[in-house]
Amino acid sequence: MADASGNNWDEEYDVIVVGSGAGGMTAALSAQSLGLSAIVLEKSDQYGGTSAVSGGGIWIPCNEQMKAHGGHDSFEEAHVYLTTLIGDSVAPERIEAYLRKAPEMVRFLQERHGVEFRCVPKYPDYYPDKPGGKDGYRSLEPVPFDASRLGDEFFNQREAFKGTQLMGRIGMDQIQAHVLFTRAKGWLWLTLRMMLRYALDLGWRRKTHRDRRQVLGQSLVAQLRYAMIQRNVPLRLSTGLDSLIESDGRVQGVLAAQAGGRKLRIGARRGVVLACGGFESNQQMREQYLPQPTQVQWTAAPPINHGDGIRAGKALGAKLDFMSRTWGSPTVHVPGAAQQTTLFIERSLPGCVMVNRQGKRFVNEAASYPDVVDAMYAEHARSGGAVPCWIVFDANFRYKYPMGPLLPGQIAPDSKLPKEWQDRVYYRAETLDALAAKIGVDAAGLRDTVRLMGAYAKTGVDLDFGKGKLSIERYYSDPKVEPNSCLGPIEKPPFYALRLDAGEIGTKGGLLTDERARVLREDGGVIAGLYAIGNCSSAVMGPTYAGAGSTLGPAMTFGYVAAGDMAKAAAAQSIQIPS
């Protein structure tokens, strides 16, 4: 087939979406619902991308569920909050577009496609002390989804990381995770109920070890995929982006590469939406753009994102922004794992401390994960000993709490851990000096740091970094520990340490876009027919991380915005002017 410009296409649609994460699927669903034909291309043999292994949360100020849960918000408060955090590093029109369109996107998905979320009332913003910050309500999580509704298509979905599941198999949503990790009232009974539900689902377990009750990113992706099936939106797996096809000053389609080497020319009458992730799995791009040192092996994301969309857009003259930034999080290496384990919440628990090679503390362990990685690099520039760094804890912590790949000792004692993990994943010694020798840390510095942490635990006041002062820091702490639920002594042998690398859940730099998700050129002009969302676009959050869901919320919102922009243009072109 050929279009008006003479391009010969193997296939043609109104909209081509590259990438099957939550943002990409939202864009395709929105386009189809607005009367445009759409297709989703996914280079992997599984759909869902990084979204499938994420927490699935979306950060949506002024969402419609807040009032029912006793919360309140306003555009003005959310705008002050974001602009305080972001400054002038992002165009104000983009920030305003996100705040106005995000609640609309959530309502659209629920009303038109049955994709449902629920408010997490107690989950604070990451900077609740800043003007406009909130102690809860802005983060939404997807409701549980029964995987059997997808039929065999469920088995094409990227599987969740074991670290996000109870016992590595049983789905737990954000509210359940909060109860379990903080050992809140009823946590043991909740654990037993969850295990029993999973064990008794015998018919499903004959098919797979994967939990039928899908939550977090698994539920989000499953709900969107189910909606695509209901809407007859095609998904093409094992079909990646080779290059963009531009003619007459406009992106007209893509050259797609399929498994086995076949190339397809697919036309896009209205536009191409790049939703194919960042570049965390591309060592060359990491070395070119990110702070040093940096390694592909440190990422907590699936090994699927190589910057394809960013490079394709750059080849057409697109401007890049925030390329040195990541959605950072300290990570732990586990032998045989495809990606490293992220420490999202354990750092808030009482009785642990992060130290550099000198044995000195350099960061508030309970700070947001991107801030912790930024602190690692800043300290490394100062002392040369924080990338990697170490997190140290004692036998009491080990028994009661999880730490990265280690479940609490009362559930999984050292004797049950793989033997090859000792002195590779976790390090253990009967004295602090012996532990310091094992991990290459100054013993005197470590002893002094542990002594100070013990003193702070008694008074409840961290004189160095204020750990436990903010509601977000206490969210995943132990409420039974007083006077500060984030602070505890490190005193009972044996002592433990894990190596922390400067990892991430994704990169946040990419193609600069405007408030309509259109990709911009170096000179500020628009690349006609090209849109970018998610981690292949420069983050609307700029250098910050406003709250849980600050990656997926904007990705989905601007996918919705991009579809609306293309539909509006199509409607305008269809209007016939009388002669």
Coordinates of C-alpha atoms in Angstrom, one line a residue:
M1 CA 0.0 0.0 0.0
A2 CA 1.1 3.6 -0.6
D3 CA 0.2 6.9 1.0
A4 CA -0.2 10.3 -0.6
S5 CA 3.6 11.0 -0.4
G6 CA 4.4 7.8 -2.3
N7 CA 5.6 5.7 0.7
N8 CA 5.1 2.0 0.2
W9 CA 3.9 0.4 3.5
D10 CA 3.6 -3.2 4.6
E11 CA 0.9 -2.0 7.0
E12 CA -0.6 1.4 7.9
Y13 CA -2.4 2.8 11.0
D14 CA -3.3 6.2 12.2
V15 CA -1.1 5.8 15.3
I16 CA 2.0 3.6 15.9
V17 CA 3.0 3.2 19.6
V18 CA 6.5 1.9 20.2
G19 CA 6.7 0.2 23.6
S20 CA 4.1 -1.8 25.6
G21 CA 4.5 -0.3 29.1
A22 CA 1.7 1.4 30.8
G23 CA 2.3 4.7 29.0
G24 CA 2.3 3.0 25.6
M25 CA -0.8 1.0 26.1
T26 CA -2.6 4.1 27.5
A27 CA -1.7 6.0 24.4
A28 CA -3.0 3.2 22.1
L29 CA -6.2 2.8 24.0
S30 CA -6.8 6.5 24.1
A31 CA -6.2 6.8 20.3
Q32 CA -8.5 3.9 19.5
S33 CA -11.2 5.3 21.8
L34 CA -10.9 8.7 20.0
G35 CA -11.5 7.1 16.6
L36 CA -7.9 6.5 15.5
S37 CA -6.6 3.1 14.5
A38 CA -3.6 2.1 16.6
I39 CA -1.0 -0.6 17.0
V40 CA 1.6 -1.3 19.7
L41 CA 5.0 -2.6 18.8
E42 CA 7.1 -4.3 21.4
K43 CA 10.7 -5.5 20.7
S44 CA 10.6 -8.1 23.5
D45 CA 8.7 -11.3 23.4
Q46 CA 6.8 -10.2 26.5
Y47 CA 4.6 -7.2 27.0
G48 CA 4.5 -4.8 29.9
G49 CA 8.1 -3.4 29.9
T50 CA 9.4 -1.9 33.1
S51 CA 5.8 -1.1 34.1
A52 CA 5.1 -4.8 34.7
V53 CA 7.8 -5.1 37.4
S54 CA 7.1 -1.8 39.0
G55 CA 5.0 -0.9 42.0
G56 CA 2.2 0.2 39.6
G57 CA 1.5 3.4 41.4
I58 CA 0.6 6.7 39.8
W59 CA 1.1 10.1 41.4
I60 CA -2.1 12.1 40.6
P61 CA -2.7 15.3 42.5
C62 CA -6.4 16.3 42.8
N63 CA -7.5 12.8 42.0
E64 CA -11.2 12.2 42.5
Q65 CA -10.8 9.6 45.3
M66 CA -9.2 12.0 47.7
K67 CA -12.3 13.5 49.2
A68 CA -13.9 10.2 50.0
H69 CA -10.9 9.2 52.0
G70 CA -10.8 12.5 53.9
G71 CA -8.1 14.2 51.9
H72 CA -8.1 17.5 50.1
D73 CA -6.0 19.1 47.3
S74 CA -6.1 21.9 44.8
F75 CA -4.4 22.7 41.6
E76 CA -2.7 25.7 43.3
E77 CA -1.2 23.5 46.1
A78 CA 0.0 20.9 43.6
H79 CA 1.5 23.5 41.4
V80 CA 3.4 25.2 44.2
Y81 CA 4.7 21.8 45.3
L82 CA 6.0 20.8 41.9
T83 CA 7.4 24.2 41.0
T84 CA 9.2 24.4 44.3
L85 CA 10.9 21.0 43.6
I86 CA 11.5 21.4 39.9
G87 CA 12.3 25.1 39.7
D88 CA 12.7 26.5 36.2
S89 CA 14.3 23.3 34.7
V90 CA 11.0 22.3 33.1
A91 CA 8.7 24.5 30.9
P92 CA 5.8 25.6 33.1
E93 CA 3.3 24.6 30.3
R94 CA 4.4 21.0 30.7
I95 CA 3.9 21.0 34.5
E96 CA 0.5 22.6 34.2
A97 CA -0.6 20.2 31.4
Y98 CA 0.3 17.3 33.7
L99 CA -1.6 18.6 36.7
R100 CA -4.7 19.3 34.6
K101 CA -4.7 16.2 32.5
A102 CA -3.7 13.5 35.0
P103 CA -7.0 13.3 36.9
E104 CA -8.8 13.4 33.5
M105 CA -6.7 10.4 32.3
V106 CA -7.6 8.3 35.3
R107 CA -11.3 9.1 34.9
F108 CA -11.0 8.3 31.1
L109 CA -9.4 4.9 31.7
Q110 CA -11.9 3.9 34.3
E111 CA -15.1 5.0 32.5
R112 CA -14.1 3.9 29.0
H113 CA -11.9 0.9 29.7
G114 CA -12.6 -0.4 33.3
V115 CA -9.0 0.3 34.4
E116 CA -9.4 1.0 38.1
F117 CA -7.2 2.5 40.8
R118 CA -7.6 3.1 44.5
C119 CA -6.3 5.8 46.7
V120 CA -3.4 5.0 49.2
P121 CA -4.4 7.5 51.9
K122 CA -1.3 7.1 54.1
Y123 CA 1.4 7.2 51.4
P124 CA 3.0 10.7 51.7
D125 CA 4.6 12.8 49.0
Y126 CA 8.3 12.3 49.0
Y127 CA 8.8 15.9 50.3
P128 CA 5.8 16.5 52.5
D129 CA 7.5 19.4 54.3
K130 CA 7.8 21.4 51.1
P131 CA 5.1 24.0 50.2
G132 CA 2.1 22.2 48.8
G133 CA 3.3 18.8 50.0
K134 CA 0.8 16.3 51.3
D135 CA 1.0 13.5 53.9
G136 CA -1.0 11.2 51.7
Y137 CA -3.8 10.7 49.1
R138 CA -2.0 11.7 45.9
S139 CA -0.6 8.2 45.1
L140 CA -3.0 5.7 43.5
E141 CA -2.5 2.0 43.0
P142 CA -4.2 -0.4 40.6
V143 CA -6.9 -2.6 42.1
P144 CA -6.2 -6.3 42.1
F145 CA -6.9 -8.1 38.8
D146 CA -7.8 -11.8 38.2
A147 CA -5.1 -13.0 35.8
S148 CA -7.4 -15.8 34.5
R149 CA -9.5 -13.1 32.7
L150 CA -6.6 -12.7 30.2
G151 CA -6.5 -16.4 29.3
D152 CA -3.3 -17.6 27.7
E153 CA -2.3 -14.0 26.9
F154 CA -1.4 -13.6 30.6
F155 CA 1.7 -15.8 30.0
N156 CA 3.0 -13.3 27.5
Q157 CA 3.2 -10.7 30.3
R158 CA 6.5 -9.9 31.9
E159 CA 6.7 -11.5 35.3
A160 CA 7.0 -9.6 38.5
F161 CA 10.2 -9.4 40.4
K162 CA 10.3 -11.9 43.3
G163 CA 11.3 -9.0 45.7
T164 CA 7.9 -7.4 45.3
Q165 CA 6.1 -10.6 46.3
L166 CA 5.6 -12.4 49.6
M167 CA 7.8 -15.4 49.6
G168 CA 8.8 -14.5 46.1
R169 CA 5.5 -15.7 44.7
I170 CA 2.4 -14.2 46.5
G171 CA 1.2 -10.8 45.2
M172 CA 1.0 -8.0 47.9
D173 CA -0.4 -4.6 47.1
Q174 CA 1.0 -1.4 48.5
I175 CA -1.4 -1.3 51.5
Q176 CA -0.5 -4.9 52.4
A177 CA 3.2 -4.3 52.0
H178 CA 3.0 -1.4 54.4
V179 CA 1.3 -3.6 57.0
L180 CA 3.9 -6.4 56.5
F181 CA 7.1 -4.3 56.4
T182 CA 6.2 -2.2 59.4
R183 CA 4.9 -5.2 61.3
A184 CA 1.7 -3.2 62.0
K185 CA -1.2 -4.7 64.0
G186 CA -2.4 -7.9 62.4
W187 CA 0.7 -8.3 60.1
L188 CA 1.1 -12.0 61.1
W189 CA -2.5 -12.9 60.5
L190 CA -2.4 -11.0 57.2
T191 CA 0.7 -13.1 56.2
L192 CA -1.1 -16.3 57.0
R193 CA -4.2 -15.3 55.1
M194 CA -2.2 -14.4 52.0
M195 CA -0.3 -17.7 52.1
L196 CA -3.5 -19.7 52.6
R197 CA -5.3 -18.0 49.7
Y198 CA -2.4 -18.8 47.4
A199 CA -2.0 -22.4 48.6
L200 CA -5.7 -23.2 48.2
D201 CA -5.9 -21.9 44.6
L202 CA -5.0 -25.4 43.4
G203 CA -6.6 -25.2 39.9
W204 CA -4.6 -22.1 39.0
R205 CA -1.4 -23.4 40.6
R206 CA -1.5 -26.4 38.3
K207 CA -1.0 -23.9 35.4
T208 CA 1.7 -21.7 36.9
H209 CA 3.5 -20.6 40.1
R210 CA 2.4 -17.0 39.3
D211 CA -0.3 -15.6 41.6
R212 CA -3.7 -15.3 40.0
R213 CA -4.3 -12.2 42.1
Q214 CA -2.3 -9.6 40.2
V215 CA -1.3 -6.4 42.0
L216 CA 1.1 -3.5 41.6
G217 CA 2.6 -3.2 38.1
Q218 CA 1.3 -6.6 37.2
S219 CA -2.3 -5.5 37.7
L220 CA -1.8 -2.2 35.9
V221 CA -0.3 -3.9 32.8
A222 CA -2.9 -6.7 32.9
Q223 CA -5.8 -4.3 33.1
L224 CA -4.5 -2.3 30.2
R225 CA -3.8 -5.4 28.1
Y226 CA -7.3 -6.7 28.8
A227 CA -8.8 -3.4 27.7
M228 CA -6.7 -3.6 24.5
I229 CA -8.1 -7.0 23.8
Q230 CA -11.6 -5.8 24.4
R231 CA -11.0 -2.8 22.0
N232 CA -9.2 -5.0 19.4
V233 CA -6.0 -2.9 19.6
P234 CA -3.3 -5.1 18.1
L235 CA 0.0 -5.8 19.9
R236 CA 3.0 -7.0 18.0
L237 CA 5.6 -8.7 20.1
S238 CA 9.2 -9.3 19.0
T239 CA 8.9 -6.2 16.8
G240 CA 11.3 -3.4 17.7
L241 CA 12.1 0.1 16.3
D242 CA 14.9 0.1 13.8
S243 CA 14.4 3.8 12.7
L244 CA 11.8 6.5 12.1
I245 CA 10.7 7.2 8.5
E246 CA 10.5 11.0 7.8
S247 CA 9.5 12.7 4.6
D248 CA 8.1 16.1 3.6
G249 CA 9.2 17.3 7.0
R250 CA 7.1 14.9 9.0
V251 CA 7.5 11.5 10.6
Q252 CA 5.4 9.2 8.4
G253 CA 6.1 5.8 10.0
V254 CA 8.7 3.4 11.3
L255 CA 11.0 0.8 10.0
A256 CA 10.4 -2.1 12.4
A257 CA 12.7 -5.1 13.0
Q258 CA 11.2 -8.5 13.8
A259 CA 12.9 -11.5 15.3
G260 CA 14.7 -13.4 12.5
G261 CA 15.8 -10.2 10.7
R262 CA 12.6 -9.3 8.8
K263 CA 12.0 -5.6 8.4
L264 CA 8.6 -4.0 8.1
R265 CA 7.7 -0.5 6.9
I266 CA 4.6 0.6 8.9
G267 CA 2.9 3.8 8.1
A268 CA 1.5 6.2 10.7
R269 CA -1.1 8.6 9.2
R270 CA -1.4 10.7 12.4
G271 CA 1.8 10.1 14.4
V272 CA 4.3 7.9 16.1
V273 CA 4.4 7.7 19.9
L274 CA 7.8 6.6 21.3
A275 CA 7.1 4.9 24.6
C276 CA 10.1 2.5 24.6
G277 CA 11.9 3.3 27.8
G278 CA 15.3 4.8 28.6
F279 CA 18.9 3.6 28.2
E280 CA 19.8 1.9 31.4
S281 CA 20.8 -1.3 29.6
N282 CA 23.1 0.5 27.2
Q283 CA 26.6 0.7 28.7
Q284 CA 27.9 3.0 25.9
M285 CA 25.1 5.5 26.6
R286 CA 25.6 5.2 30.4
E287 CA 29.2 6.1 30.0
Q288 CA 28.4 9.0 27.6
Y289 CA 25.7 10.6 29.8
L290 CA 25.6 9.4 33.4
P291 CA 27.8 10.2 36.4
Q292 CA 30.8 7.9 36.8
P293 CA 31.3 5.2 37.7
T294 CA 28.3 3.5 36.2
Q295 CA 27.6 -0.1 35.1
V296 CA 24.7 -1.8 33.3
Q297 CA 24.9 -4.5 35.9
W298 CA 23.7 -2.1 38.7
T299 CA 20.3 -1.5 37.2
A300 CA 17.2 -2.8 38.8
A301 CA 15.2 -2.6 35.5
P302 CA 14.8 -5.5 33.2
P303 CA 17.5 -5.8 30.6
I304 CA 15.4 -4.5 27.8
N305 CA 15.8 -0.7 27.4
H306 CA 18.7 0.4 25.2
G307 CA 17.8 3.9 24.3
D308 CA 16.3 3.0 20.9
G309 CA 13.7 5.7 20.9
I310 CA 16.1 8.4 22.1
R311 CA 18.7 7.5 19.4
A312 CA 16.0 7.5 16.7
G313 CA 14.7 10.9 17.7
K314 CA 18.1 12.3 18.0
A315 CA 18.9 11.2 14.5
L316 CA 16.1 13.5 13.3
G317 CA 17.5 16.5 15.3
A318 CA 15.6 16.1 18.5
K319 CA 16.8 18.0 21.6
L320 CA 17.8 15.9 24.6
D321 CA 17.4 16.9 28.3
F322 CA 18.2 15.5 31.7
M323 CA 20.4 12.9 30.2
S324 CA 22.7 12.8 33.3
R325 CA 19.7 12.0 35.6
T326 CA 18.2 8.7 36.7
W327 CA 15.3 7.4 38.8
G328 CA 18.1 6.3 41.1
S329 CA 17.9 3.7 43.8
P330 CA 20.7 1.8 45.6
T331 CA 20.7 -1.8 44.4
V332 CA 22.2 -5.2 45.6
H333 CA 23.7 -7.9 43.4
V334 CA 22.3 -11.4 43.6
P335 CA 24.2 -14.1 41.7
G336 CA 22.2 -15.4 38.7
A337 CA 19.6 -12.6 38.8
A338 CA 18.9 -10.8 35.5
Q339 CA 18.9 -7.5 37.4
Q340 CA 19.8 -6.2 40.8
T341 CA 17.5 -5.9 43.8
T342 CA 16.4 -2.5 44.8
L343 CA 16.4 -1.1 48.4
F344 CA 13.2 1.0 48.3
I345 CA 12.0 0.7 51.9
E346 CA 14.4 -1.2 54.1
R347 CA 16.6 1.8 54.7
S348 CA 13.8 3.4 56.8
L349 CA 13.7 0.6 59.3
P350 CA 15.4 1.1 62.7
G351 CA 18.9 -0.3 63.3
C352 CA 20.7 0.1 60.0
V353 CA 23.3 2.6 58.7
M354 CA 24.9 3.4 55.4
V355 CA 28.6 4.1 55.4
N356 CA 31.4 4.9 53.0
R357 CA 34.8 3.3 52.7
Q358 CA 35.9 5.4 55.7
G359 CA 33.1 3.9 57.8
K360 CA 31.4 7.2 58.0
R361 CA 27.7 8.0 57.5
F362 CA 27.0 10.4 54.7
V363 CA 23.2 10.3 54.0
N364 CA 19.8 10.0 55.7
E365 CA 19.2 6.4 55.0
A366 CA 15.4 7.0 54.8
A367 CA 15.6 9.7 52.2
S368 CA 13.9 9.1 48.8
Y369 CA 15.8 6.6 46.7
P370 CA 17.0 9.1 44.0
D371 CA 18.3 11.4 46.7
V372 CA 20.3 8.5 48.2
V373 CA 22.0 7.8 44.9
D374 CA 22.7 11.5 44.4
A375 CA 24.3 11.5 47.8
M376 CA 26.4 8.4 46.9
Y377 CA 27.8 10.2 43.9
A378 CA 28.3 13.5 45.8
E379 CA 30.2 11.7 48.6
H380 CA 32.2 9.6 46.1
A381 CA 33.3 12.9 44.5
R382 CA 34.4 14.1 47.9
S383 CA 36.0 11.0 49.5
G384 CA 36.2 8.4 46.6
G385 CA 34.5 5.8 48.8
A386 CA 30.8 5.8 48.3
V387 CA 30.2 4.1 44.9
P388 CA 29.7 1.4 46.1
C389 CA 28.9 2.0 49.8
W390 CA 27.7 -0.4 52.5
I391 CA 24.6 -0.8 54.7
V392 CA 25.3 -2.3 58.1
F393 CA 22.9 -3.9 60.6
D394 CA 22.9 -6.3 63.5
A395 CA 21.3 -9.6 64.5
N396 CA 18.2 -7.9 65.9
F397 CA 17.6 -6.2 62.6
R398 CA 18.3 -9.4 60.7
Y399 CA 15.8 -11.4 62.7
K400 CA 12.9 -8.9 62.5
Y401 CA 13.2 -7.1 59.2
P402 CA 13.9 -7.7 55.5
M403 CA 17.0 -6.3 53.8
G404 CA 17.2 -6.4 50.0
P405 CA 17.1 -10.1 49.0
L406 CA 17.2 -11.2 52.6
L407 CA 13.8 -12.1 54.2
P408 CA 13.6 -11.6 58.0
G409 CA 15.7 -14.2 59.8
Q410 CA 12.6 -15.4 61.6
I411 CA 11.3 -16.6 58.2
A412 CA 14.6 -17.3 56.4
P413 CA 17.5 -17.7 58.8
D414 CA 21.1 -17.7 57.5
S415 CA 21.1 -21.5 57.4
K416 CA 18.4 -21.4 54.8
L417 CA 20.1 -18.9 52.5
P418 CA 22.1 -20.1 49.5
K419 CA 25.7 -20.9 50.6
E420 CA 27.1 -18.9 47.7
W421 CA 25.5 -15.7 49.0
Q422 CA 27.7 -15.4 52.1
D423 CA 30.5 -13.0 51.4
R424 CA 29.0 -12.3 48.0
V425 CA 25.6 -10.9 48.8
Y426 CA 25.7 -10.5 52.5
Y427 CA 28.7 -10.3 54.8
R428 CA 28.6 -11.5 58.4
A429 CA 31.1 -11.3 61.3
E430 CA 31.0 -11.6 65.1
T431 CA 32.5 -8.1 65.7
L432 CA 32.3 -4.8 63.9
D433 CA 36.1 -4.8 63.4
A434 CA 36.0 -8.2 61.7
L435 CA 33.1 -7.0 59.5
A436 CA 35.0 -3.9 58.6
A437 CA 37.9 -6.0 57.5
K438 CA 35.7 -8.2 55.3
I439 CA 34.2 -5.3 53.5
G440 CA 37.2 -3.0 53.3
V441 CA 35.9 -0.3 55.5
D442 CA 37.8 1.6 58.2
A443 CA 37.1 -0.1 61.5
A444 CA 37.5 2.9 63.7
G445 CA 35.2 4.9 61.5
L446 CA 32.6 2.2 61.6
R447 CA 32.8 1.8 65.4
D448 CA 32.3 5.5 65.8
T449 CA 29.4 5.7 63.4
V450 CA 27.6 2.8 65.2
R451 CA 28.2 4.4 68.6
L452 CA 26.6 7.6 67.3
M453 CA 23.6 5.7 65.9
G454 CA 23.1 4.1 69.3
A455 CA 23.0 7.5 70.9
Y456 CA 20.6 8.9 68.4
A457 CA 18.3 5.9 68.9
K458 CA 18.1 6.6 72.6
T459 CA 17.2 10.3 72.2
G460 CA 15.2 9.8 69.0
V461 CA 17.0 12.7 67.4
D462 CA 19.4 12.1 64.5
L463 CA 21.7 15.2 64.9
D464 CA 23.4 14.5 61.6
F465 CA 20.7 14.0 59.0
G466 CA 17.3 14.1 60.8
K467 CA 16.3 10.5 60.0
G468 CA 12.7 9.9 60.9
K469 CA 11.6 13.6 61.0
L470 CA 9.3 13.4 57.9
S471 CA 6.2 11.4 57.5
I472 CA 7.5 9.7 54.3
E473 CA 10.6 8.5 56.2
R474 CA 8.3 7.0 58.9
Y475 CA 6.0 5.3 56.4
Y476 CA 8.0 2.1 56.2
S477 CA 9.5 2.3 59.7
D478 CA 8.6 0.2 62.8
P479 CA 5.9 2.0 64.8
K480 CA 6.6 -0.1 67.8
V481 CA 10.1 1.4 68.2
E482 CA 10.3 4.6 70.3
P483 CA 11.1 7.4 70.5
N484 CA 11.9 7.4 66.8
S485 CA 10.5 4.6 64.7
C486 CA 13.4 5.0 62.1
L487 CA 16.2 4.8 64.7
G488 CA 17.5 1.7 66.5
P489 CA 20.9 0.6 68.0
I490 CA 23.3 -1.7 66.2
E491 CA 24.6 -3.7 69.0
K492 CA 23.9 -7.4 68.9
P493 CA 26.3 -9.8 67.1
P494 CA 26.7 -11.1 64.5
F495 CA 26.9 -8.0 62.4
Y496 CA 25.9 -7.9 58.8
A497 CA 26.6 -5.7 55.7
L498 CA 25.3 -5.6 52.1
R499 CA 27.1 -3.8 49.3
L500 CA 25.0 -1.0 47.7
D501 CA 25.6 0.0 44.1
A502 CA 24.5 3.3 42.5
G503 CA 21.6 1.7 40.6
E504 CA 18.3 2.9 39.3
I505 CA 14.8 1.8 38.2
G506 CA 15.3 3.7 34.9
T507 CA 16.9 6.7 33.3
K508 CA 14.9 9.9 33.2
G509 CA 16.7 11.8 30.4
G510 CA 15.5 11.7 26.8
L511 CA 13.7 13.6 24.0
L512 CA 12.5 17.0 25.0
T513 CA 8.8 17.4 24.5
D514 CA 6.2 20.2 24.9
E515 CA 3.0 20.2 26.8
R516 CA 1.3 18.2 24.0
A517 CA 4.0 15.5 24.2
R518 CA 5.4 16.5 20.8
V519 CA 9.1 16.1 20.3
L520 CA 11.1 19.3 19.9
R521 CA 14.1 20.0 17.8
E522 CA 17.3 21.7 19.0
D523 CA 16.0 25.0 17.7
G524 CA 12.7 24.7 19.6
G525 CA 10.6 23.7 16.6
V526 CA 8.3 20.6 16.6
I527 CA 9.2 17.4 14.8
A528 CA 5.8 16.9 13.1
G529 CA 4.2 13.5 13.7
L530 CA 6.5 12.5 16.5
Y531 CA 5.6 12.2 20.2
A532 CA 7.5 10.8 23.2
I533 CA 6.4 9.7 26.6
G534 CA 7.8 7.9 29.6
N535 CA 11.5 7.3 30.1
C536 CA 12.4 8.0 26.5
S537 CA 11.3 11.6 27.0
S538 CA 12.8 14.1 29.3
A539 CA 11.0 13.8 32.7
V540 CA 8.4 16.4 33.5
M541 CA 9.6 15.9 37.1
G542 CA 12.9 17.3 36.1
P543 CA 15.6 16.5 38.7
T544 CA 13.2 15.5 41.4
Y545 CA 10.8 12.7 42.4
A546 CA 7.5 14.2 43.8
G547 CA 5.9 11.0 45.1
A548 CA 5.2 7.4 44.5
G549 CA 4.1 7.0 40.9
S550 CA 6.1 10.0 39.5
T551 CA 7.3 7.8 36.6
L552 CA 4.1 6.0 35.5
G553 CA 1.7 8.9 36.3
P554 CA 3.3 11.2 33.7
A555 CA 3.9 8.4 31.2
M556 CA 0.3 7.5 31.1
T557 CA -1.0 11.1 31.3
F558 CA 1.1 12.2 28.3
G559 CA 0.2 9.1 26.4
Y560 CA -3.4 10.2 26.8
V561 CA -2.4 13.8 25.9
A562 CA -0.6 12.6 22.7
A563 CA -3.6 10.6 21.5
G564 CA -5.9 13.6 22.1
D565 CA -3.6 15.9 20.2
M566 CA -3.6 13.5 17.2
A567 CA -7.3 13.1 17.3
K568 CA -7.8 16.8 17.4
A569 CA -5.6 17.3 14.4
A570 CA -7.4 14.6 12.5
A571 CA -10.8 16.1 13.3
A572 CA -9.6 19.5 12.1
Q573 CA -8.4 18.1 8.8
S574 CA -11.7 16.3 8.2
I575 CA -13.6 19.6 8.3
Q576 CA -14.6 20.5 4.8
I577 CA -14.5 24.2 4.0
P578 CA -17.5 25.2 1.7
S579 CA -16.4 26.5 -1.7

